[in-house]
CSV table of C-alpha atoms and ligand atoms in Angstrom, one decimal:
chain,number,residue,atom,x,y,z
A,1,MET,CA,165.3,100.1,95.6
A,2,LYS,CA,162.9,97.4,96.8
A,3,LYS,CA,162.1,94.9,94.0
A,4,VAL,CA,158.8,93.0,94.1
A,5,GLY,CA,157.9,90.2,91.7
A,6,ILE,CA,154.3,89.8,90.8
A,7,ALA,CA,152.1,87.3,88.9
A,8,LEU,CA,149.0,88.1,86.8
A,9,LEU,CA,146.4,85.3,86.7
A,10,GLY,CA,144.6,86.0,83.5
A,11,LEU,CA,145.0,88.6,80.8
A,12,GLY,CA,141.3,89.5,80.1
A,13,VAL,CA,140.1,93.1,79.9
A,14,VAL,CA,141.1,94.1,83.4
A,15,GLY,CA,144.3,91.9,83.5
A,16,SER,CA,145.5,93.6,80.3
A,17,GLY,CA,144.5,97.1,81.6
A,18,THR,CA,146.5,96.4,84.8
A,19,TYR,CA,149.6,95.3,82.8
A,20,ARG,CA,149.4,98.5,80.6
A,21,ILE,CA,149.1,100.7,83.7
A,22,LEU,CA,152.0,99.0,85.4
A,23,GLN,CA,154.2,99.6,82.3
A,24,ALA,CA,153.1,103.2,81.8
A,25,LYS,CA,153.5,104.1,85.5
A,26,LYS,CA,156.6,102.1,86.2
A,27,GLU,CA,158.9,105.1,86.7
A,28,LYS,CA,156.3,107.0,88.7
A,29,ILE,CA,155.8,104.1,91.0
A,30,GLU,CA,159.5,103.6,91.5
A,31,ARG,CA,160.1,107.3,92.1
A,32,ASP,CA,157.0,108.0,94.4
A,33,TYR,CA,156.6,104.7,96.2
A,34,GLY,CA,160.2,103.3,96.2
A,35,VAL,CA,159.3,100.0,94.7
A,36,SER,CA,160.2,98.4,91.4
A,37,ILE,CA,157.4,96.0,90.3
A,38,GLU,CA,158.2,93.3,87.8
A,39,VAL,CA,155.7,90.9,86.3
A,40,LYS,CA,157.4,87.5,86.6
A,41,LYS,CA,154.7,85.1,85.6
A,42,VAL,CA,151.4,85.2,83.7
A,43,LEU,CA,148.7,82.5,83.7
A,44,GLU,CA,146.9,82.7,80.3
A,45,LYS,CA,146.1,80.1,77.7
A,46,ASP,CA,145.6,82.6,74.9
A,47,LEU,CA,149.2,83.5,74.0
A,48,SER,CA,148.1,86.2,71.5
A,49,LYS,CA,146.9,88.3,74.5
A,50,ALA,CA,150.4,88.2,76.0
A,51,GLU,CA,151.9,88.9,72.6
A,52,ALA,CA,149.7,91.9,72.1
A,53,LEU,CA,151.0,93.4,75.3
A,54,GLY,CA,154.6,92.6,74.5
A,55,ILE,CA,155.0,90.1,77.4
A,56,ASP,CA,157.9,87.7,77.1
A,57,LEU,CA,156.1,84.4,76.3
A,58,ASN,CA,158.6,82.5,78.5
A,59,LYS,CA,156.7,84.0,81.4
A,60,VAL,CA,153.3,82.7,80.3
A,61,SER,CA,151.8,79.3,81.1
A,62,CYS,CA,148.7,77.6,82.3
A,63,ASP,CA,150.2,76.0,85.3
A,64,ILE,CA,149.6,77.7,88.7
A,65,ASN,CA,152.7,75.7,90.1
A,66,ASN,CA,154.9,78.1,88.1
A,67,VAL,CA,153.6,80.9,90.2
A,68,LEU,CA,153.4,79.0,93.5
A,69,ASN,CA,157.0,77.7,93.2
A,70,ASP,CA,158.5,81.1,92.2
A,71,ASP,CA,159.9,82.5,95.5
A,72,SER,CA,160.6,85.9,93.8
A,73,ILE,CA,156.8,86.4,93.5
A,74,SER,CA,155.2,88.0,96.5
A,75,VAL,CA,152.0,89.5,95.1
A,76,VAL,CA,149.5,87.7,92.8
A,77,ALA,CA,146.7,89.5,91.1
A,78,GLU,CA,143.7,87.4,90.0
A,79,PHE,CA,141.5,88.2,86.9
A,80,PHE,CA,139.7,85.0,86.3
A,81,GLY,CA,136.3,85.9,87.7
A,82,GLY,CA,133.9,83.3,89.1
A,83,THR,CA,134.7,81.2,92.1
A,84,GLU,CA,136.8,78.3,90.8
A,85,PRO,CA,139.7,77.9,90.1
A,86,ALA,CA,140.2,81.4,91.5
A,87,ARG,CA,139.4,80.4,95.1
A,88,THR,CA,141.7,77.4,95.1
A,89,PHE,CA,144.6,79.3,93.4
A,90,LEU,CA,144.3,82.3,95.8
A,91,VAL,CA,144.2,80.1,98.9
A,92,GLN,CA,147.3,78.3,97.6
A,93,CYS,CA,149.1,81.6,97.0
A,94,LEU,CA,148.2,82.9,100.5
A,95,GLU,CA,149.4,79.7,102.1
A,96,ARG,CA,152.7,80.2,100.4
A,97,GLY,CA,152.9,83.7,101.9
A,98,LYS,CA,152.0,85.6,98.6
A,99,SER,CA,149.6,88.5,99.0
A,100,VAL,CA,146.6,88.5,96.7
A,101,VAL,CA,144.8,91.2,94.8
A,102,THR,CA,141.4,90.7,93.3
A,103,SER,CA,138.4,92.4,91.7
A,104,ASN,CA,136.4,89.2,91.9
A,105,LYS,CA,133.4,90.2,94.0
A,106,GLU,CA,131.6,86.9,93.6
A,107,LEU,CA,134.7,85.0,94.9
A,108,PHE,CA,135.3,87.5,97.7
A,109,SER,CA,131.7,87.7,99.0
A,110,LYS,CA,131.3,83.9,98.9
A,111,HIS,CA,134.8,82.9,100.2
A,112,TRP,CA,136.3,85.8,102.1
A,113,PRO,CA,136.6,83.6,105.3
A,114,ASP,CA,138.6,80.9,103.3
A,115,LEU,CA,141.0,83.6,102.1
A,116,GLU,CA,141.3,85.2,105.6
A,117,ASN,CA,142.0,81.8,107.2
A,118,ALA,CA,144.7,81.0,104.6
A,119,ALA,CA,146.3,84.4,104.9
A,120,ARG,CA,146.5,84.1,108.7
A,121,LYS,CA,148.8,81.1,108.3
A,122,THR,CA,151.5,83.2,106.7
A,123,GLY,CA,150.6,86.8,107.3
A,124,ALA,CA,150.0,87.5,103.6
A,125,GLY,CA,147.7,90.3,102.6
A,126,ILE,CA,144.3,90.3,100.9
A,127,TYR,CA,143.5,93.3,98.8
A,128,PHE,CA,140.1,93.9,97.0
A,129,GLU,CA,139.7,97.6,96.2
A,130,ALA,CA,138.6,96.8,92.7
A,131,SER,CA,135.8,94.4,93.9
A,132,CYS,CA,133.3,97.3,94.5
A,133,GLY,CA,132.9,100.4,92.4
A,134,GLY,CA,135.7,99.5,89.9
A,135,GLY,CA,138.1,102.5,89.9
A,136,VAL,CA,136.2,104.3,92.7
A,137,PRO,CA,138.4,104.1,95.9
A,138,ILE,CA,135.5,103.1,98.2
A,139,ILE,CA,137.2,100.2,100.1
A,140,ARG,CA,140.2,102.2,101.1
A,141,ALA,CA,137.9,105.1,102.1
A,142,LEU,CA,135.9,102.8,104.4
A,143,HIS,CA,139.1,101.3,105.8
A,144,ASP,CA,141.3,104.3,106.3
A,145,SER,CA,139.1,107.4,106.6
A,146,MET,CA,136.1,106.4,108.7
A,147,GLN,CA,137.8,105.6,112.0
A,148,GLY,CA,136.1,108.5,113.7
A,149,ASN,CA,132.6,107.4,112.6
A,150,ASP,CA,130.0,104.8,112.9
A,151,VAL,CA,128.8,104.2,109.4
A,152,LEU,CA,125.0,104.7,109.5
A,153,GLU,CA,124.1,104.1,105.9
A,154,ILE,CA,125.5,103.1,102.5
A,155,LYS,CA,123.4,103.6,99.4
A,156,GLY,CA,125.1,102.6,96.2
A,157,ILE,CA,124.7,102.4,92.5
A,158,VAL,CA,127.3,99.7,92.2
A,159,ASN,CA,126.4,98.0,88.9
A,160,GLY,CA,127.1,99.9,85.7
A,161,THR,CA,125.1,97.6,83.4
A,162,THR,CA,121.8,98.2,85.2
A,163,ASN,CA,122.5,101.9,85.6
A,164,TYR,CA,123.1,102.1,81.9
A,165,ILE,CA,119.8,100.4,81.1
A,166,LEU,CA,117.7,102.4,83.6
A,167,SER,CA,119.4,105.7,82.6
A,168,ASN,CA,118.6,104.9,78.9
A,169,MET,CA,115.0,103.9,79.7
A,170,THR,CA,114.7,107.2,81.6
A,171,ASP,CA,116.3,109.4,78.9
A,172,ASN,CA,114.7,107.8,75.9
A,173,GLY,CA,111.4,106.6,77.2
A,174,SER,CA,112.3,103.1,75.8
A,175,ASP,CA,111.2,99.8,77.3
A,176,TYR,CA,113.3,97.3,79.2
A,177,ASP,CA,113.6,94.6,76.6
A,178,ALA,CA,114.7,96.9,73.8
A,179,THR,CA,117.1,98.8,76.1
A,180,LEU,CA,118.7,95.5,77.3
A,181,LYS,CA,119.2,94.3,73.7
A,182,GLU,CA,120.8,97.6,72.8
A,183,ALA,CA,123.1,97.4,75.9
A,184,GLN,CA,124.1,93.9,74.8
A,185,ARG,CA,124.8,95.1,71.2
A,186,LEU,CA,127.0,97.8,72.6
A,187,GLY,CA,128.9,95.5,75.0
A,188,TYR,CA,127.5,97.1,78.2
A,189,ALA,CA,125.5,93.9,79.1
A,190,GLU,CA,126.6,90.3,78.9
A,191,ALA,CA,124.8,87.8,76.5
A,192,ASN,CA,123.5,86.2,79.7
A,193,PRO,CA,122.7,89.4,81.7
A,194,SER,CA,121.3,87.7,84.8
A,195,ALA,CA,124.2,88.5,87.2
A,196,ASP,CA,123.7,92.2,86.5
A,197,VAL,CA,120.0,92.6,85.8
A,198,ASP,CA,118.8,90.2,88.6
A,199,GLY,CA,120.9,92.1,91.1
A,200,TYR,CA,123.4,89.3,92.1
A,201,ASP,CA,126.5,91.4,91.2
A,202,SER,CA,125.1,94.3,93.4
A,203,THR,CA,124.4,91.8,96.2
A,204,TYR,CA,128.0,90.5,96.2
A,205,LYS,CA,129.3,94.1,96.4
A,206,LEU,CA,126.9,95.1,99.1
A,207,SER,CA,127.9,92.1,101.2
A,208,ILE,CA,131.6,93.3,101.0
A,209,LEU,CA,130.8,97.0,101.7
A,210,SER,CA,128.4,96.2,104.5
A,211,SER,CA,130.8,93.8,106.2
A,212,LEU,CA,133.5,96.4,106.1
A,213,SER,CA,131.3,99.2,107.2
A,214,PHE,CA,129.7,97.5,110.2
A,215,ASN,CA,132.6,95.2,111.1
A,216,LYS,CA,130.3,92.2,110.9
A,217,ARG,CA,130.0,89.4,108.5
A,218,VAL,CA,127.0,90.2,106.2
A,219,PRO,CA,126.7,87.3,103.9
A,220,TYR,CA,125.3,88.0,100.4
A,221,THR,CA,122.6,85.3,101.1
A,222,SER,CA,121.2,87.5,103.9
A,223,ILE,CA,120.7,90.4,101.5
A,224,TYR,CA,117.2,90.9,100.1
A,225,ARG,CA,117.4,91.0,96.3
A,226,GLU,CA,115.2,92.2,93.5
A,227,GLY,CA,116.4,92.9,89.9
A,228,ILE,CA,115.3,95.6,87.4
A,229,SER,CA,113.4,93.5,84.8
A,230,LYS,CA,110.0,94.5,86.1
A,231,VAL,CA,110.6,98.2,85.9
A,232,THR,CA,108.6,99.6,83.0
A,233,LYS,CA,108.8,102.8,81.0
A,234,GLU,CA,105.3,103.7,82.4
A,235,ASP,CA,106.7,103.6,85.9
A,236,ILE,CA,109.5,105.8,84.9
A,237,LYS,CA,107.1,108.3,83.3
A,238,PHE,CA,104.9,108.5,86.5
A,239,GLY,CA,108.1,108.7,88.6
A,240,LYS,CA,109.0,111.8,86.6
A,241,GLU,CA,105.7,113.4,87.5
A,242,PHE,CA,106.6,112.9,91.2
A,243,GLY,CA,110.1,114.3,90.7
A,244,MET,CA,111.8,111.0,91.1
A,245,THR,CA,114.3,108.8,89.2
A,246,VAL,CA,114.6,105.0,89.4
A,247,LYS,CA,118.0,103.4,90.2
A,248,LEU,CA,119.1,99.9,91.2
A,249,LEU,CA,120.2,100.6,94.7
A,250,ALA,CA,122.4,98.5,97.1
A,251,ILE,CA,121.4,99.8,100.5
A,252,SER,CA,122.5,98.9,103.9
A,253,LYS,CA,121.7,100.7,107.1
A,254,ASN,CA,122.5,100.2,110.8
A,255,VAL,CA,119.2,100.9,112.4
A,256,ASN,CA,119.5,100.8,116.2
A,257,GLY,CA,122.1,98.0,115.9
A,258,LYS,CA,120.1,96.0,113.4
A,259,ILE,CA,121.4,95.7,109.9
A,260,GLU,CA,119.1,96.2,106.9
A,261,ALA,CA,120.7,95.2,103.6
A,262,HIS,CA,118.8,95.2,100.4
A,263,VAL,CA,119.3,95.4,96.6
A,264,TYR,CA,116.2,96.6,94.7
A,265,PRO,CA,115.2,99.2,92.1
A,266,ALA,CA,114.0,102.3,93.9
A,267,PHE,CA,112.8,105.8,93.1
A,268,ILE,CA,115.0,108.5,94.6
A,269,PRO,CA,114.2,112.3,94.5
A,270,ASN,CA,115.8,114.0,91.5
A,271,ASP,CA,117.8,116.2,93.9
A,272,HIS,CA,119.5,113.2,95.6
A,273,PRO,CA,123.2,113.0,94.6
A,274,LEU,CA,122.7,109.4,93.3
A,275,ALA,CA,120.0,110.6,90.9
A,276,LYS,CA,122.8,112.4,88.9
A,277,VAL,CA,124.8,109.2,88.5
A,278,GLY,CA,123.9,108.3,84.8
A,279,GLY,CA,125.0,105.8,82.2
A,280,ALA,CA,127.4,103.1,83.2
A,281,PHE,CA,128.8,105.1,86.1
A,282,ASN,CA,128.8,104.0,89.8
A,283,GLY,CA,128.0,106.2,92.8
A,284,ILE,CA,128.2,105.3,96.4
A,285,TYR,CA,126.6,107.5,99.1
A,286,VAL,CA,127.9,107.0,102.6
A,287,VAL,CA,126.6,108.5,105.8
A,288,GLY,CA,128.9,108.6,108.9
A,289,ASP,CA,127.6,109.8,112.3
A,290,ASN,CA,130.3,112.5,112.5
A,291,VAL,CA,131.3,113.2,108.9
A,292,GLY,CA,127.7,113.3,107.6
A,293,GLU,CA,127.1,112.7,103.9
A,294,LEU,CA,129.9,111.5,101.5
A,295,MET,CA,129.5,110.8,97.9
A,296,PHE,CA,131.9,108.7,95.8
A,297,TYR,CA,131.5,108.7,92.0
A,298,GLY,CA,133.3,107.2,89.0
A,299,LYS,CA,133.7,104.4,86.5
A,300,GLY,CA,132.7,101.0,88.0
A,301,ALA,CA,134.1,98.8,85.3
A,302,GLY,CA,136.5,98.8,82.3
A,303,ASP,CA,140.2,97.9,81.7
A,304,LEU,CA,141.8,101.1,82.9
A,305,PRO,CA,139.4,102.2,85.7
A,306,THR,CA,139.4,98.8,87.3
A,307,GLY,CA,143.1,98.4,86.5
A,308,SER,CA,143.7,101.6,88.4
A,309,ALA,CA,142.3,100.1,91.6
A,310,ILE,CA,144.2,96.9,91.0
A,311,VAL,CA,147.5,98.7,90.6
A,312,SER,CA,146.9,100.7,93.7
A,313,ASP,CA,146.4,97.4,95.6
A,314,ILE,CA,149.5,95.9,94.1
A,315,VAL,CA,151.6,98.9,95.1
A,316,THR,CA,150.1,98.8,98.6
A,317,ALA,CA,150.7,95.1,99.0
A,318,ALA,CA,154.2,95.4,97.7
A,319,THR,CA,155.2,98.2,100.1
A,320,LYS,CA,153.5,97.2,103.3
A,321,GLU,CA,155.5,95.4,106.0
A,322,SER,CA,152.4,93.9,107.6
A,323,HIS,CA,148.9,93.4,106.2
A,324,ARG,CA,145.4,94.2,107.5
A,325,ARG,CA,143.4,91.3,109.1
A,326,TYR,CA,139.7,90.9,109.1
A,327,PRO,CA,138.7,89.1,112.4
A,328,PHE,CA,135.0,89.9,112.0
A,329,ILE,CA,134.8,87.8,108.8
A,330,LEU,CA,135.7,84.6,110.7
A,331,GLU,CA,133.0,85.2,113.3
A,332,GLU,CA,129.5,83.9,112.9
A,333,ALA,CA,127.4,85.8,110.4
A,334,ALA,CA,125.5,88.7,111.8
A,335,GLN,CA,122.1,87.5,112.9
A,336,ASP,CA,120.6,90.8,113.7
A,337,PHE,CA,118.8,91.5,110.5
A,338,ASN,CA,115.7,93.6,110.4
A,339,ASP,CA,113.0,92.0,108.2
A,340,ASP,CA,110.3,94.5,108.9
A,341,PHE,CA,112.0,97.6,107.6
A,342,ILE,CA,110.5,100.9,107.0
A,343,SER,CA,110.1,102.2,103.4
A,344,GLU,CA,108.0,104.4,101.2
A,345,TYR,CA,106.3,102.9,98.1
A,346,PHE,CA,105.3,103.9,94.6
A,347,ILE,CA,102.3,101.9,93.4
A,348,ARG,CA,100.8,101.9,89.9
A,349,LEU,CA,97.5,100.3,89.2
A,350,SER,CA,94.7,100.0,86.7
A,351,ALA,CA,91.1,100.6,88.0
A,352,LYS,CA,87.6,101.1,86.8
A,353,ASP,CA,87.2,104.8,85.9
A,354,GLU,CA,84.2,105.4,88.2
A,355,SER,CA,83.4,107.2,91.4
A,356,GLY,CA,84.5,105.6,94.6
A,357,VAL,CA,87.8,104.2,93.3
A,358,LEU,CA,90.0,106.8,95.0
A,359,SER,CA,88.1,106.5,98.3
A,360,THR,CA,88.6,102.7,98.1
A,361,ILE,CA,92.3,103.2,97.8
A,362,THR,CA,92.6,105.8,100.5
A,363,GLY,CA,90.3,103.8,102.7
A,364,ILE,CA,92.5,100.7,102.5
A,365,PHE,CA,95.6,102.6,103.2
A,366,GLY,CA,94.0,104.9,105.8
A,367,LYS,CA,92.8,101.9,107.7
A,368,ALA,CA,96.3,100.4,107.7
A,369,GLY,CA,97.7,103.8,109.0
A,370,ILE,CA,99.6,104.4,105.8
A,371,SER,CA,99.5,108.0,104.7
A,372,ILE,CA,99.5,108.8,100.9
A,373,ASP,CA,102.0,111.4,99.9
A,374,ALA,CA,101.0,112.1,96.3
A,375,MET,CA,98.7,110.7,93.6
A,376,VAL,CA,98.3,111.0,89.8
A,377,GLN,CA,95.4,109.7,87.8
A,378,LYS,CA,95.3,109.3,84.0
A,379,ALA,CA,92.1,108.3,82.1
A,380,GLY,CA,92.8,105.4,79.8
A,381,SER,CA,90.7,103.4,77.2
A,382,ASN,CA,87.9,100.9,77.9
A,383,GLY,CA,86.7,102.8,80.9
A,384,ARG,CA,89.9,102.2,82.8
A,385,ALA,CA,92.2,104.7,84.5
A,386,THR,CA,95.8,104.4,85.6
A,387,ILE,CA,96.5,105.6,89.1
A,388,ALA,CA,99.9,106.0,90.5
A,389,PHE,CA,100.6,107.1,94.1
A,390,VAL,CA,103.4,107.3,96.6
A,391,THR,CA,103.0,106.4,100.3
A,392,GLN,CA,104.7,107.9,103.3
A,393,LYS,CA,106.8,105.6,105.5
A,394,THR,CA,105.4,102.3,106.6
A,395,THR,CA,106.7,99.0,107.7
A,396,GLU,CA,107.1,96.2,105.1
A,397,LEU,CA,104.5,93.9,106.9
A,398,THR,CA,101.9,96.7,107.2
A,399,PHE,CA,102.4,97.6,103.5
A,400,ARG,CA,102.1,94.0,102.3
A,401,LYS,CA,98.7,93.6,104.1
A,402,ALA,CA,97.3,96.8,102.6
A,403,LEU,CA,98.6,95.7,99.2
A,404,GLU,CA,96.8,92.3,99.4
A,405,GLU,CA,93.6,94.2,100.3
A,406,LEU,CA,94.1,96.5,97.3
A,407,GLN,CA,94.7,93.6,95.0
A,408,SER,CA,91.4,92.0,96.0
A,409,ALA,CA,89.2,95.2,95.8
A,410,SER,CA,86.6,94.7,93.0
A,411,CYS,CA,87.2,98.1,91.4
A,412,ILE,CA,91.0,97.5,91.0
A,413,SER,CA,91.7,95.6,87.8
A,414,GLU,CA,95.4,95.1,88.4
A,415,VAL,CA,98.2,96.4,90.6
A,416,SER,CA,100.9,96.8,87.9
A,417,SER,CA,103.9,97.9,89.8
A,418,VAL,CA,105.2,98.3,93.3
A,419,ILE,CA,108.6,100.1,93.6
A,420,ARG,CA,110.2,101.3,96.8
A,421,VAL,CA,111.0,105.0,97.3
A,422,GLU,CA,114.2,106.1,99.1
A,423,LYS,CA,114.2,109.7,100.2
V,1,HSE,N1,129.1,93.7,85.7
V,1,HSE,C1,129.6,94.8,86.5
V,1,HSE,C2,128.9,96.1,86.2
V,1,HSE,C3,131.1,95.0,86.2
V,1,HSE,O1,128.0,96.1,85.3
V,1,HSE,O2,129.1,97.0,87.0
V,1,HSE,C4,131.9,95.6,87.3
V,1,HSE,O3,131.8,94.8,88.5
């Protein structure tokens, strides 16, 4: 039987989950895939983590040279997170001909070209199934099952933390700050939640998914990004009246050869498959020109779900004779982005409760050629009313102009929210 030595860089939540799966599935992997995988080295400063897993402490150190200089190791799985020292270590491993496996979407979206360049020197492999969607096998599906298609669109809920927060706000009518605090208390959100709630994590993942789908380098810096902190329970309540649910979406589309890549909170109709993706789950909706609609769903984080994707990559890296190359990632980044994209909008505003307000709103939008799809008005206190409405499709620039006019109309006290609608 083929024997493959591996190293684990870090024994955090996912590193430990990976080790446990490798132990539990050792015989199955040997029987079904014809390879015996042995953990030869572990990089971890907290020895108690290794002890808790029953790992021989002679294998554990903090020195990457112990991994680099061990010729029996041909696959290295990285669990550090962040860009350094992960980038340096993985480049060194690839330059020594060791294939690398990572769930590190920040590293991957920022430094994929560095990894590809290093891998080309030796023919080593780069595996990143766990970087997007945790345990959901979306990378392999895009790689191996879409050859007969052009991908037209990806719409994903790829961040479990924000989906947990928005789902709870929707189910319980609670506001953002209280829900975030509760999510932090329960361990769903980090003490510093910015990477998740401000949309960075989703942007990294969308950069990877879009590059793979369109075979073009789509840098995360070219992706428009908005987080969820401005979504209010009032918006969610009005959205329900229009039959819509709010989600943080990572969207990329190939519109007549131009790429549109955005991360923003958006309302989707309650009957869209993504509307049913609740709690900390992930869902990725893909449209191919021949296959039509596809929906991937599952746990986007956690020790065993993410470990499941990592083990799948380790076994693949260990059994392949030659590894996939990514020529497009070394080319210049795609320049053909569409900055005047078409969208529908939800607007919530506060206005004087008097005659002529609705005609002012419809007049401004009518003049701009933007049709209004649905409108709800609620009388409030102090002679004010709250009005919420949804537009039909319009370009971003046309919408922004109409919005400016709306904000300066004397009968409008405040435009409280603008949230895109994805149908
Ligand atoms: N912070 C990420 C999430 C973890 O909330 O989905 C998985 O990448």
